[in-house]
Amino acid sequence: MADPNTVLKEALTLKPAQKAELIDKLLSSLDKPDKDIDELWAKEAESRIDAYEKGKMKAVTLEKVLNKYR
């Protein structure tokens, strides 16, 4: 396996477009689907929908959420 510092030195010699392509490929390699995580998120979403439908959770408008972070 190549030494990360050696790979970095070589990557720094690339043209900007080549660096961007490399970065995109590296990030994509980290974004692999995970069945367990997907199942957990699906259960969480269903739980939140159920809570909303039973009146245990209120909905918040997008505008209100965005204003909170402006």
Tab-separated table of C-alpha atoms in Angstrom:
chain	number	residue	atom	x	y	z
A	1	MET	CA	0.000	0.000	0.000
A	2	ALA	CA	1.267	3.461	-0.884
A	3	ASP	CA	2.349	5.857	1.855
A	4	PRO	CA	-0.332	8.589	2.328
A	5	ASN	CA	2.321	11.326	2.453
A	6	THR	CA	3.782	10.162	-0.841
A	7	VAL	CA	0.348	10.077	-2.433
A	8	LEU	CA	-0.369	13.575	-1.093
A	9	LYS	CA	2.892	14.945	-2.499
A	10	GLU	CA	1.986	13.552	-5.913
A	11	ALA	CA	-1.586	14.811	-5.672
A	12	LEU	CA	-0.389	18.327	-4.908
A	13	THR	CA	1.394	18.412	-8.279
A	14	LEU	CA	-1.877	17.858	-10.177
A	15	LYS	CA	-3.746	20.582	-12.022
A	16	PRO	CA	-6.785	22.004	-10.174
A	17	ALA	CA	-9.279	20.051	-12.304
A	18	GLN	CA	-7.365	16.834	-11.680
A	19	LYS	CA	-7.313	17.543	-7.935
A	20	ALA	CA	-11.069	18.106	-7.981
A	21	GLU	CA	-11.600	14.820	-9.805
A	22	LEU	CA	-9.373	12.990	-7.313
A	23	ILE	CA	-11.211	14.528	-4.372
A	24	ASP	CA	-14.555	13.522	-5.871
A	25	LYS	CA	-13.383	9.944	-6.322
A	26	LEU	CA	-11.992	9.758	-2.786
A	27	LEU	CA	-15.187	11.123	-1.263
A	28	SER	CA	-17.312	8.767	-3.349
A	29	SER	CA	-15.264	5.835	-2.106
A	30	LEU	CA	-16.268	6.723	1.465
A	31	ASP	CA	-19.978	6.962	0.685
A	32	LYS	CA	-20.897	3.300	0.541
A	33	PRO	CA	-24.462	2.186	1.327
A	34	ASP	CA	-24.869	0.529	4.716
A	35	LYS	CA	-27.927	-1.701	5.017
A	36	ASP	CA	-27.966	-1.519	8.831
A	37	ILE	CA	-27.842	2.272	8.890
A	38	ASP	CA	-30.506	2.496	6.177
A	39	GLU	CA	-32.786	0.244	8.224
A	40	LEU	CA	-32.229	2.320	11.362
A	41	TRP	CA	-33.070	5.545	9.505
A	42	ALA	CA	-36.215	3.952	8.046
A	43	LYS	CA	-37.353	2.898	11.530
A	44	GLU	CA	-36.612	6.385	12.877
A	45	ALA	CA	-38.598	7.997	10.064
A	46	GLU	CA	-41.564	5.699	10.689
A	47	SER	CA	-41.367	6.412	14.402
A	48	ARG	CA	-41.449	10.166	13.784
A	49	ILE	CA	-44.371	9.861	11.362
A	50	ASP	CA	-46.299	7.796	13.921
A	51	ALA	CA	-45.562	10.327	16.667
A	52	TYR	CA	-46.734	13.186	14.433
A	53	GLU	CA	-49.920	11.371	13.448
A	54	LYS	CA	-50.684	10.623	17.127
A	55	GLY	CA	-50.140	14.276	18.060
A	56	LYS	CA	-47.029	13.531	20.100
A	57	MET	CA	-44.822	15.592	17.790
A	58	LYS	CA	-45.470	18.910	16.092
A	59	ALA	CA	-44.443	19.868	12.598
A	60	VAL	CA	-42.229	22.897	12.069
A	61	THR	CA	-42.323	24.927	8.868
A	62	LEU	CA	-39.241	25.078	6.690
A	63	GLU	CA	-39.205	28.854	7.083
A	64	LYS	CA	-39.016	28.538	10.875
A	65	VAL	CA	-36.144	26.058	10.659
A	66	LEU	CA	-34.217	28.232	8.209
A	67	ASN	CA	-34.757	31.349	10.333
A	68	LYS	CA	-33.257	29.542	13.301
A	69	TYR	CA	-29.958	29.133	11.449
A	70	ARG	CA	-29.763	32.536	9.755
